[in-house]
XYZ file of C-alpha atoms in Angstrom:
708
model
C -5.772 19.088 -31.415
C -6.696 20.683 -28.180
C -10.309 20.617 -26.802
C -11.584 23.121 -24.105
C -14.342 22.129 -22.289
C -16.804 23.622 -20.016
C -19.240 21.181 -17.910
C -21.935 20.915 -14.893
C -22.497 17.675 -12.924
C -26.387 17.828 -11.447
C -29.050 15.728 -10.095
C -32.509 16.404 -12.053
C -35.653 15.209 -10.715
C -37.046 14.472 -7.289
C -34.006 12.970 -5.025
C -34.034 9.526 -4.087
C -31.997 8.540 -1.324
C -32.122 5.123 -1.562
C -30.517 4.835 -5.424
C -26.518 5.409 -5.883
C -25.997 7.685 -8.598
C -22.837 9.483 -9.814
C -21.055 11.272 -12.650
C -18.049 13.381 -13.270
C -15.611 14.840 -15.783
C -12.156 13.856 -14.882
C -9.623 16.281 -16.094
C -5.829 15.573 -14.289
C -4.406 18.140 -12.677
C -1.111 16.852 -14.164
C -0.721 18.499 -17.682
C 0.574 15.658 -19.512
C -2.113 13.229 -18.056
C -4.767 15.809 -18.996
C -3.471 15.959 -22.536
C -3.490 11.974 -22.527
C -7.171 11.745 -21.908
C -10.348 12.786 -20.026
C -12.553 10.949 -18.349
C -16.521 10.951 -18.558
C -18.705 9.004 -16.582
C -22.527 8.483 -15.163
C -23.394 6.109 -13.283
C -26.337 4.753 -11.540
C -26.895 1.169 -9.460
C -30.743 0.361 -8.716
C -32.254 0.409 -5.315
C -31.748 -2.446 -2.877
C -28.079 -3.182 -4.265
C -26.397 -3.285 -0.806
C -22.882 -3.322 -2.468
C -23.798 -0.001 -4.602
C -20.798 2.155 -3.267
C -18.156 -1.043 -3.220
C -19.115 -1.544 -6.791
C -19.117 2.222 -7.749
C -15.434 2.012 -5.961
C -14.210 -0.279 -8.233
C -15.225 0.823 -11.292
C -13.895 4.659 -10.525
C -10.736 3.028 -9.004
C -9.971 0.806 -11.797
C -10.669 3.372 -14.419
C -8.551 6.214 -12.495
C -5.735 3.508 -11.963
C -5.661 2.074 -15.518
C -6.155 4.798 -17.835
C -3.140 6.778 -17.250
C -0.933 3.823 -16.518
C 0.931 4.003 -19.495
C 0.867 7.084 -21.598
C 2.985 5.473 -24.628
C -0.084 3.397 -24.877
C -2.678 4.243 -27.809
C -5.799 5.424 -25.392
C -8.072 3.627 -27.171
C -6.059 0.425 -26.103
C -5.805 1.915 -22.656
C -9.514 2.426 -22.386
C -10.054 -1.290 -23.342
C -7.654 -2.781 -20.711
C -9.366 -0.688 -18.338
C -12.462 -2.196 -19.089
C -11.294 -5.581 -19.026
C -9.858 -5.063 -15.796
C -13.032 -4.034 -14.466
C -14.838 -6.820 -15.720
C -12.334 -9.166 -13.950
C -12.615 -7.250 -10.643
C -16.274 -7.489 -10.964
C -16.250 -11.017 -11.644
C -13.677 -11.749 -8.475
C -16.356 -9.511 -6.340
C -19.276 -11.692 -7.591
C -16.968 -14.671 -6.292
C -16.811 -13.560 -2.857
C -20.129 -11.044 -2.360
C -22.478 -12.836 -4.701
C -23.933 -11.839 -8.078
C -27.456 -10.452 -7.064
C -26.265 -7.214 -8.312
C -25.532 -8.178 -11.834
C -28.109 -6.522 -14.196
C -28.651 -3.271 -12.023
C -25.407 -1.359 -12.743
C -26.315 1.383 -15.244
C -23.216 3.292 -16.856
C -22.144 5.127 -19.421
C -18.124 5.714 -19.725
C -16.332 7.897 -22.309
C -12.649 8.625 -22.531
C -11.850 11.425 -24.643
C -8.255 11.390 -26.357
C -7.273 14.567 -28.138
C -11.000 15.128 -30.404
C -11.608 11.432 -30.265
C -14.005 9.881 -27.849
C -14.356 6.069 -27.011
C -17.483 5.284 -25.376
C -18.872 2.131 -23.758
C -22.248 1.433 -21.734
C -24.003 -0.982 -19.626
C -27.804 -0.581 -18.644
C -29.969 2.095 -19.264
C -27.186 4.748 -18.991
C -27.231 6.886 -22.066
C -24.695 9.356 -23.871
C -26.294 11.572 -26.406
C -24.592 14.321 -28.581
C -25.934 17.557 -29.645
C -24.472 19.116 -32.917
C -26.085 21.756 -34.894
C -29.646 21.273 -32.787
C -29.593 17.711 -33.565
C -29.732 15.241 -30.560
C -28.193 11.688 -31.697
C -27.813 8.734 -28.879
C -24.124 8.020 -29.696
C -24.391 4.848 -26.981
C -27.080 2.646 -28.526
C -26.457 -0.507 -28.926
C -23.347 -0.481 -26.989
C -24.866 -2.290 -24.034
C -24.343 -6.185 -23.666
C -27.459 -8.003 -24.804
C -29.313 -9.981 -21.824
C -27.569 -13.169 -22.412
C -24.248 -11.890 -22.460
C -24.651 -9.799 -19.337
C -22.902 -11.732 -16.173
C -20.712 -10.420 -13.315
C -17.399 -10.574 -15.829
C -19.154 -9.348 -18.576
C -20.581 -5.870 -18.160
C -18.421 -3.633 -20.408
C -18.385 -5.292 -23.649
C -18.374 -2.787 -26.921
C -16.451 0.437 -27.464
C -17.578 3.062 -30.162
C -15.236 5.952 -31.099
C -15.921 9.058 -33.101
C -14.341 12.912 -33.190
C -15.921 15.643 -31.489
C -16.356 19.341 -33.108
C -16.262 22.615 -31.762
C -19.829 23.686 -30.421
C -20.681 19.719 -29.746
C -22.651 19.173 -26.515
C -22.251 15.783 -24.622
C -25.048 14.540 -22.356
C -24.237 11.551 -20.150
C -26.977 10.388 -18.265
C -27.379 7.883 -15.491
C -30.543 6.393 -16.656
C -33.186 6.625 -19.359
C -33.039 10.274 -20.326
C -35.693 10.554 -22.981
C -37.981 8.837 -21.085
C -37.935 11.413 -18.531
C -37.821 14.543 -20.894
C -38.862 14.942 -24.556
C -36.559 15.503 -27.082
C -37.469 19.050 -28.242
C -37.882 20.034 -24.680
C -34.151 18.788 -23.819
C -32.760 20.668 -26.967
C -34.412 24.042 -26.234
C -33.038 23.586 -22.561
C -29.358 23.029 -23.690
C -29.597 25.616 -26.465
C -30.736 28.133 -24.221
C -29.128 27.291 -20.734
C -25.664 28.823 -19.814
C -23.946 25.248 -19.681
C -20.911 26.575 -17.375
C -24.015 27.426 -14.926
C -25.780 24.618 -12.606
C -28.391 26.737 -11.628
C -29.069 27.733 -15.574
C -29.078 24.011 -16.538
C -31.310 22.744 -13.495
C -33.813 25.620 -14.265
C -33.956 24.700 -18.574
C -33.952 21.041 -18.045
C -37.178 19.606 -15.906
C -37.244 15.779 -15.962
C -39.985 13.286 -14.735
C -37.564 10.976 -12.674
C -34.525 11.510 -10.884
C -31.430 11.389 -12.873
C -27.869 11.957 -12.416
C -26.398 14.181 -15.582
C -23.248 15.209 -16.625
C -23.160 17.909 -19.653
C -20.159 19.271 -21.484
C -19.442 21.787 -24.180
C -16.901 22.022 -26.587
C -15.884 25.563 -26.412
C -13.307 25.844 -28.584
C -11.348 23.057 -31.212
C -7.795 24.369 -31.755
C -4.632 23.004 -33.328
C -1.822 23.082 -30.839
C 0.875 25.706 -32.029
C 3.850 24.753 -33.186
C 7.328 26.145 -32.465
C 7.872 29.089 -35.161
C 9.990 28.099 -38.197
C 13.263 29.863 -39.119
C 12.976 30.509 -42.760
C 15.529 28.616 -44.915
C 16.453 31.152 -47.297
C 17.339 33.878 -44.902
C 19.682 31.830 -43.415
C 21.366 30.025 -46.486
C 24.111 32.456 -46.452
C 24.977 32.168 -42.708
C 24.634 28.070 -43.348
C 27.445 28.461 -46.115
C 29.942 30.167 -44.063
C 29.363 27.882 -41.495
C 29.674 24.752 -43.495
C 33.011 25.823 -44.680
C 34.641 26.062 -41.267
C 33.452 22.495 -40.884
C 35.860 21.474 -43.292
C 38.326 21.831 -40.939
C 37.179 18.830 -38.844
C 37.224 14.974 -39.933
C 34.919 14.072 -42.778
C 31.788 12.768 -41.644
C 30.107 9.908 -43.187
C 26.654 9.656 -41.709
C 24.344 11.714 -39.881
C 21.551 10.862 -37.400
C 19.008 12.563 -35.912
C 19.730 13.708 -32.214
C 18.926 11.130 -29.758
C 20.025 8.980 -26.637
C 24.245 9.776 -26.450
C 25.650 6.252 -27.761
C 28.926 5.240 -26.492
C 31.133 7.748 -27.865
C 28.887 10.595 -26.994
C 29.107 9.521 -23.357
C 32.634 9.589 -23.696
C 32.775 12.919 -24.620
C 30.508 14.339 -22.286
C 32.549 12.749 -19.673
C 35.730 14.165 -21.278
C 34.154 17.818 -21.113
C 33.023 16.992 -17.622
C 36.391 15.400 -16.101
C 38.970 17.240 -17.905
C 37.679 20.758 -19.415
C 35.142 21.907 -16.755
C 38.118 23.277 -14.712
C 38.999 25.456 -17.727
C 35.563 27.039 -18.303
C 36.585 30.772 -17.862
C 39.467 30.956 -20.183
C 38.692 31.853 -23.733
C 37.374 29.584 -25.865
C 39.208 27.658 -28.555
C 39.462 27.767 -32.178
C 37.598 24.099 -31.744
C 35.183 24.999 -29.234
C 33.828 27.849 -31.070
C 33.611 25.999 -34.098
C 31.739 23.635 -32.048
C 29.119 26.507 -31.232
C 28.800 26.948 -34.764
C 27.998 23.351 -35.730
C 25.421 23.319 -32.773
C 23.632 26.506 -33.926
C 23.601 25.086 -37.179
C 22.141 21.619 -36.262
C 19.618 23.539 -34.241
C 18.503 25.453 -37.191
C 18.301 22.263 -39.444
C 16.399 20.619 -37.025
C 13.751 23.396 -36.592
C 13.471 23.526 -40.605
C 13.614 19.747 -41.172
C 16.404 20.415 -43.469
C 19.175 17.185 -42.878
C 22.783 18.744 -42.702
C 26.173 17.428 -41.476
C 25.505 19.180 -38.276
C 22.547 16.990 -37.258
C 24.378 15.363 -34.794
C 27.373 17.507 -33.584
C 28.983 14.519 -31.681
C 29.479 12.155 -34.703
C 31.686 14.737 -35.659
C 34.347 13.456 -33.355
C 33.795 9.849 -32.869
C 35.583 8.851 -36.197
C 39.049 9.690 -34.706
C 39.401 9.957 -31.397
C 43.109 10.474 -31.010
C 43.056 12.855 -33.784
C 40.328 14.851 -31.853
C 42.456 14.800 -28.558
C 45.677 15.682 -30.133
C 43.915 19.023 -31.424
C 42.526 19.628 -27.901
C 45.909 19.513 -26.355
C 47.848 20.670 -29.318
C 49.957 24.358 -29.152
C 46.960 26.021 -29.355
C 46.074 25.290 -25.753
C 48.066 27.658 -23.733
C 47.872 25.513 -20.386
C 50.143 22.627 -21.337
C 53.530 23.037 -20.274
C 56.109 22.445 -22.947
C 58.139 19.282 -23.263
C 61.227 18.553 -25.706
C 60.069 17.858 -29.194
C 61.289 14.497 -29.231
C 59.172 13.195 -26.278
C 55.712 15.393 -27.254
C 54.192 12.063 -29.270
C 55.109 9.664 -26.277
C 53.371 12.037 -23.740
C 50.220 12.596 -25.710
C 50.215 9.129 -26.557
C 50.427 8.286 -22.685
C 48.037 11.235 -21.749
C 45.575 10.142 -24.290
C 45.628 6.403 -23.096
C 45.103 7.523 -19.323
C 42.144 9.712 -20.360
C 40.276 7.374 -22.317
C 40.934 4.795 -19.820
C 39.405 7.021 -17.061
C 36.423 7.511 -19.400
C 36.027 4.470 -20.395
C 35.484 3.686 -16.611
C 33.563 6.340 -15.941
C 31.278 5.505 -18.854
C 30.882 1.671 -17.506
C 29.976 3.349 -14.145
C 27.402 5.613 -15.993
C 25.981 2.468 -17.503
C 25.371 0.679 -14.324
C 24.050 3.503 -12.462
C 21.661 4.229 -15.159
C 20.558 0.575 -15.332
C 20.209 0.538 -11.859
C 18.340 3.719 -11.618
C 16.047 2.577 -14.445
C 15.442 -0.840 -12.404
C 14.309 1.169 -9.211
C 12.162 3.423 -11.372
C 10.281 0.301 -12.684
C 10.336 -0.924 -9.246
C 8.454 2.430 -7.868
C 6.094 2.096 -10.845
C 5.114 -1.397 -9.785
C 5.036 -0.319 -6.231
C 2.431 2.182 -6.720
C 0.231 0.240 -9.155
C 0.002 -2.988 -6.665
C -0.555 -0.613 -3.834
C -3.553 1.088 -5.662
C -4.765 -2.482 -6.773
C -4.607 -3.748 -2.875
C -6.628 -0.564 -2.077
C -9.573 -1.534 -4.481
C -9.190 -5.427 -3.743
C -9.625 -4.660 -0.134
C -13.373 -3.917 -0.517
C -14.507 -7.358 -1.655
C -11.287 -9.504 -0.749
C -9.229 -8.908 2.334
C -6.864 -11.927 1.862
C -6.227 -11.151 -1.609
C -5.502 -7.263 -0.861
C -2.817 -8.581 1.934
C -1.177 -10.926 -0.414
C -0.707 -8.065 -2.930
C 0.525 -5.914 -0.284
C 3.428 -8.769 1.022
C 4.549 -8.406 -2.688
C 4.570 -4.284 -2.575
C 6.582 -5.348 0.835
C 9.202 -7.405 -0.934
C 9.837 -4.738 -3.800
C 10.126 -1.769 -1.094
C 12.828 -4.063 0.662
C 14.991 -3.891 -2.739
C 14.541 -0.534 -2.707
C 15.658 0.143 1.034
C 18.643 -2.344 0.352
C 19.931 -0.174 -2.778
C 23.530 1.453 -2.440
C 22.136 4.818 -4.063
C 20.871 7.253 -1.039
C 18.067 8.662 -2.816
C 16.493 5.294 -3.498
C 16.941 3.970 0.045
C 15.311 7.507 1.308
C 12.599 6.718 -1.119
C 12.050 3.422 0.085
C 11.935 4.362 3.701
C 9.211 6.671 2.673
C 7.029 4.154 0.648
C 7.502 1.697 3.741
C 5.372 4.273 5.825
C 2.905 4.658 3.068
C 2.545 0.758 2.782
C 2.612 0.082 6.798
C -0.453 2.869 6.978
C -2.446 0.806 4.117
C -1.596 -2.446 5.576
C -2.578 -1.274 9.150
C -5.930 -0.185 7.709
C -6.416 -3.412 5.615
C -5.074 -5.717 8.263
C -6.912 -4.016 11.304
C -3.569 -3.082 12.950
C -4.179 -0.724 15.989
C -0.675 0.553 16.877
C -0.920 1.949 20.728
C 1.810 4.479 20.078
C 1.560 6.078 23.919
C -1.044 4.022 25.641
C -2.482 5.007 28.665
C -0.936 3.482 31.971
C -4.336 2.554 34.125
C -2.233 1.334 37.238
C 1.656 1.351 38.459
C 2.388 -1.402 41.040
C 5.701 0.457 41.739
C 3.589 2.924 43.574
C 3.267 0.351 46.342
C 6.741 -1.483 45.716
C 9.691 -0.324 44.100
C 10.953 -3.408 43.463
C 8.305 -5.474 42.258
C 8.581 -7.888 39.468
C 5.021 -8.530 38.391
C 4.204 -12.250 37.258
C 0.671 -11.885 35.805
C -3.348 -11.157 35.912
C -6.076 -12.758 37.415
C -9.386 -11.747 37.497
C -12.427 -12.543 40.032
C -14.697 -11.554 37.576
C -15.623 -8.390 39.209
C -12.262 -7.153 39.970
C -8.758 -7.754 38.280
C -5.663 -8.348 40.188
C -2.338 -8.373 39.421
C 0.419 -10.637 41.368
C 4.216 -10.554 41.728
C 6.282 -13.445 43.410
C 5.079 -12.929 47.087
C 2.208 -10.273 46.754
C -1.244 -9.651 45.076
C -2.605 -6.269 44.094
C -6.341 -5.391 43.529
C -6.804 -2.733 40.535
C -10.042 -1.232 41.175
C -11.196 2.438 39.814
C -7.436 4.300 39.550
C -6.585 2.735 42.843
C -3.611 0.134 43.521
C -4.057 -2.038 46.708
C -1.382 -4.269 47.727
C -1.651 -7.389 50.152
C 1.336 -9.505 50.939
C 0.823 -12.885 50.966
C 1.258 -14.230 54.543
C 0.712 -17.595 55.610
C 1.546 -18.303 59.875
C 3.695 -15.541 59.573
C 6.068 -16.810 56.588
C 6.121 -14.474 53.537
C 9.065 -16.074 51.318
C 6.815 -17.590 48.788
C 7.356 -17.599 45.010
C 4.016 -17.176 43.151
C 4.573 -18.952 39.648
C 0.553 -18.611 38.502
C -2.927 -18.160 39.802
C -6.419 -18.797 39.121
C -9.648 -17.647 40.313
C -12.106 -20.520 41.548
C -15.585 -19.392 40.036
C -17.458 -22.291 41.906
C -16.109 -22.172 45.182
C -15.124 -18.142 45.233
C -11.471 -16.751 45.848
C -8.055 -17.076 44.514
C -5.590 -19.576 44.482
C -2.044 -18.758 43.948
C 0.627 -21.739 42.655
C 4.138 -21.374 43.834
C 7.511 -22.625 42.442
C 7.665 -25.532 45.431
C 4.162 -26.912 44.154
C 2.023 -25.481 46.677
C -1.552 -23.721 46.514
C -2.370 -20.720 48.511
C -5.981 -19.537 48.700
C -7.011 -16.213 49.114
C -10.606 -15.673 50.232
C -12.496 -12.880 52.369
C -8.930 -11.002 52.861
C -6.978 -14.266 54.243
C -4.156 -16.301 52.919
C -4.373 -20.368 53.706
C -2.305 -23.126 52.720
C -4.138 -25.857 50.851
C -3.654 -29.050 52.310
C -1.384 -31.209 49.795
C -3.269 -34.316 48.310
C -1.309 -37.563 48.443
C 2.033 -37.030 46.661
C 1.515 -33.680 46.409
C 0.250 -31.201 43.540
C 1.943 -31.843 40.275
C 4.644 -29.594 38.652
C 3.067 -27.177 36.610
C 3.809 -23.903 34.812
C 0.344 -22.684 34.297
C -2.968 -23.222 35.984
C -6.346 -22.186 35.283
C -10.307 -22.977 36.366
C -12.968 -23.986 34.256
C -15.849 -21.837 35.440
C -18.615 -23.992 34.614
C -17.366 -26.914 36.750
C -15.919 -27.202 39.680
C -11.888 -28.069 38.578
C -8.822 -26.510 38.709
C -6.225 -27.699 35.753
C -2.152 -27.712 35.813
C -0.393 -27.614 32.651
C 2.717 -29.721 33.101
C 5.111 -30.146 29.967
C 7.563 -31.799 31.867
C 5.451 -35.010 32.088
C 3.470 -34.209 28.911
C 0.311 -34.122 30.706
C -2.834 -31.707 31.560
C -3.793 -32.543 35.396
C -7.586 -32.109 36.606
C -8.203 -31.605 40.120
C -11.758 -31.900 41.246
C -11.488 -29.956 45.188
C -14.088 -31.007 47.726
C -14.240 -28.620 50.948
C -10.724 -27.154 50.097
C -9.380 -30.590 49.848
C -7.700 -32.095 46.371
C -7.601 -35.718 45.741
C -5.689 -37.555 42.835
C -5.801 -35.596 39.592
C -7.168 -37.462 36.460
C -5.204 -37.063 32.912
C -6.735 -34.643 30.244
C -4.189 -35.107 27.570
C -5.200 -37.105 24.443
C -1.620 -37.867 23.115
C -0.719 -34.476 21.850
C 3.072 -33.366 22.522
C 2.960 -30.807 25.056
C 6.835 -30.188 25.823
C 6.629 -26.918 23.937
C 3.859 -25.385 25.625
C 4.096 -22.206 27.141
C 0.346 -21.454 28.523
C -3.126 -22.675 28.296
C -6.757 -21.243 28.752
C -10.110 -22.912 28.978
C -13.714 -21.948 27.743
C -15.136 -25.931 27.844
C -12.347 -26.773 25.511
C -8.770 -26.483 26.393
C -6.242 -23.997 23.945
C -2.305 -24.990 24.283
C -0.225 -22.303 23.377
C 3.343 -23.884 22.430
C 6.575 -21.807 22.154
C 6.526 -22.008 18.030
C 3.159 -20.227 17.702
C 0.934 -23.337 17.131
C -2.012 -23.586 19.626
C -3.501 -27.142 20.379
C -7.208 -27.506 20.769
C -8.800 -30.164 22.992
C -12.580 -30.882 23.225
C -13.848 -33.670 25.075
C -11.908 -36.396 24.497
C -10.607 -35.455 20.635
C -8.320 -32.622 18.872
C -10.185 -29.956 17.592
C -8.381 -27.930 14.098
C -7.352 -24.781 15.228
C -4.810 -23.174 12.755
C -4.139 -19.574 12.828
C -4.620 -18.446 9.211
C -4.329 -14.571 7.837
C -1.729 -13.178 9.885
C 0.760 -11.652 7.933
C 3.898 -11.731 10.487
C 3.949 -15.222 12.095
C 4.007 -15.448 16.051
C 7.806 -15.342 17.185
C 7.688 -15.352 21.121
C 4.087 -15.919 22.268
C 3.710 -15.903 26.173
C 0.246 -15.841 27.230
C -3.437 -16.931 25.995
C -6.414 -15.325 26.922
C -9.712 -16.879 25.894
C -13.108 -15.539 26.366
C -16.059 -17.911 27.700
C -18.006 -17.647 24.216
C -17.510 -21.077 22.913
C -19.119 -20.759 19.277
C -18.243 -16.722 18.784
C -15.810 -15.894 20.981
C -12.021 -14.743 21.011
C -8.941 -15.632 21.715
C -6.058 -13.389 22.414
C -2.219 -14.401 22.689
C 0.607 -11.844 23.499
C 3.563 -12.134 21.411
C 6.230 -10.733 23.318
C 9.306 -9.998 21.349
C 6.587 -8.352 18.577
C 4.891 -6.616 21.305
C 1.421 -7.188 20.166
C -1.469 -8.721 21.479
C -2.837 -10.957 18.120
C -6.703 -11.650 18.214
C -8.057 -14.461 16.471
C -11.399 -16.476 16.165
C -12.389 -20.031 18.050
C -10.889 -21.651 14.895
C -7.892 -19.597 14.670
C -9.011 -17.045 11.898
C -6.783 -13.706 12.239
C -9.232 -11.032 13.721
C -6.960 -7.975 14.462
C -3.972 -6.908 16.537
C -2.981 -4.637 19.058
C 1.093 -3.122 18.739
C 2.617 -1.695 21.828
C 5.858 -0.390 19.766
C 7.339 1.376 22.858
C 6.632 -1.609 25.541
C 9.111 -4.442 24.931
C 8.529 -6.402 28.463
C 4.867 -7.322 28.705
C 4.053 -10.331 30.259
C 0.387 -10.793 30.419
C -2.905 -9.743 28.972
C -6.783 -9.610 29.961
C -9.923 -8.423 27.989
C -12.380 -7.007 30.039
C -15.708 -7.287 28.049
C -17.598 -4.945 30.490
C -15.563 -2.156 30.246
C -14.510 -2.622 26.470
C -10.795 -2.596 27.606
C -7.957 -4.876 26.777
C -5.343 -4.683 29.815
C -1.341 -5.406 29.298
C 0.880 -5.953 32.316
C 4.400 -4.918 31.922
C 7.329 -6.952 34.440
C 7.836 -3.237 35.880
C 4.219 -3.491 37.180
C 2.601 -1.183 34.749
C -0.463 -1.916 33.753
C -1.581 -0.458 30.459
C -5.315 -0.125 28.728
C -6.628 0.443 25.574
C -9.904 0.062 23.721
C -11.261 -2.731 22.380
C -11.968 -2.475 18.985
C -14.437 -4.656 17.167
């Protein structure tokens, strides 16, 4: 049966902006999918449900995804499975977002397969059938009872029934007959043009605001079958053809034409490899007979009559050697004549070689077919799981990411295929996945980041080492110069103390309490830069400790040295530009792999393996990076803002060309990827300007907007 429908979607009554309402008749563009089933839906989510759009997306997304997943499945089963999946996803949603919305969803959903309508309902939504001017509530009794209703039990019951020509379906988001009388509704439907929204809106005036889907069955017709060939008209031709069949081997059984079996594929391969080059020659007697057999088989398949010609290939499978002998007999003029005494030997050898070639071809054919089937199954799974991840991301980001990682592993299998077409498909699927994963995982790719400053404009052989911020100004430094970065200008000062310039600066820090910038050199000296002057700091007794990085704690007058060589963090308290003996800050942690550190009251130590240790007071505080799909590969720098409770930690992952952002406990937040810059060495987040700056070793300072 084939149904033709005309429909309208409209909102009646006064519009209420704070109530979510939606209706649709979904007919897929793909003809095969459309013939499988059509989706009807009217949905209303009560006022005050903040998650309304997310709930609607779960319901709609799951229906569209599941109903057409397997066209071999009975449509009723597909509908039932889709509803079960909706219930499960709503249950998962409640675990993460709470279940205050339970009891506030009103939905009626129908799935029309051929002429059979399957229906379910929850809440006050309704579905009516108008047939012969009589209105029936066909959704009555489908909604779960109050004691049955829960987050995972919204759609529990299904009813089914056939439609007929002239039927009118009304799907309402709420209680329709409390907003309009039955008589007024029937009169309005009968007199309206149900393909015209304005006409329907004029005829159906309701007291309450409702979303309506109205569909009319315009035609109900049986799909036309292929025209049959009268058996009697062809009996004489059949008899003539069957006489000629007797020239071939006797056939003992016949089957319906279906998937070619082994022998059929051998013959197909034989035709492809051996006979194709001869296609322009006159057909042989056997070929002409095969053509007649095909015609006879086609005729009998059309009329339903069984015949010896039901499967042409079966004729040849019984005796391959005899068939080959006929094909290579004297009637084939392309064979070079041989002495009669060797003809059988030549024929046997030829048959053996050809058979061996065809068997090899068949094995390759079968192997290739199996591999294609495997990859086609992978593609279907990739599509389904990607769609599931999109839906899950609404309420469960980590669950969505886990699904997408599964998809990633399947795409890798495609990309590793030896079949070029599946390699190409794998690459295309990778791009789709990457786009979705970036969206779910807050990945911001800076394909062409803006260059804010270029130190090379001041020194051609610049070898940048890092950033240092004075709070109001941002500086960069190299081995013996400091660069002030202000507006769009770079102001350079060479580090000069008593005429000497041959310094090698390793790191730098801003002294918040005292003012000025200190630079730590490779020979363990401190140079202070203040009021545009450079001065060498007096060495404490025994000199400054060895360090790979220094940092200032802006709330106290202290300067910290990170010293992996002695497994220590040294803390200096300067007085009048003089430094005494340092105290030890490490609490027994292994600092041998430390590469950098940052301070906000707690001390965050970045290690070469990507782990971060956190010390607060005299105790280690938990810090574990979680939620990051691709682990840190080559961490180089760490930047910690000064908000101890809800601030952020920024980590430069050099080889992956990115800056990873976490919370103060290590929970992943976002990442900025600079795909075309492979020599990043430092970063700085400027909250006043809402800009993230990154520095490359060749002196270029790139900037990008900080995202929330």
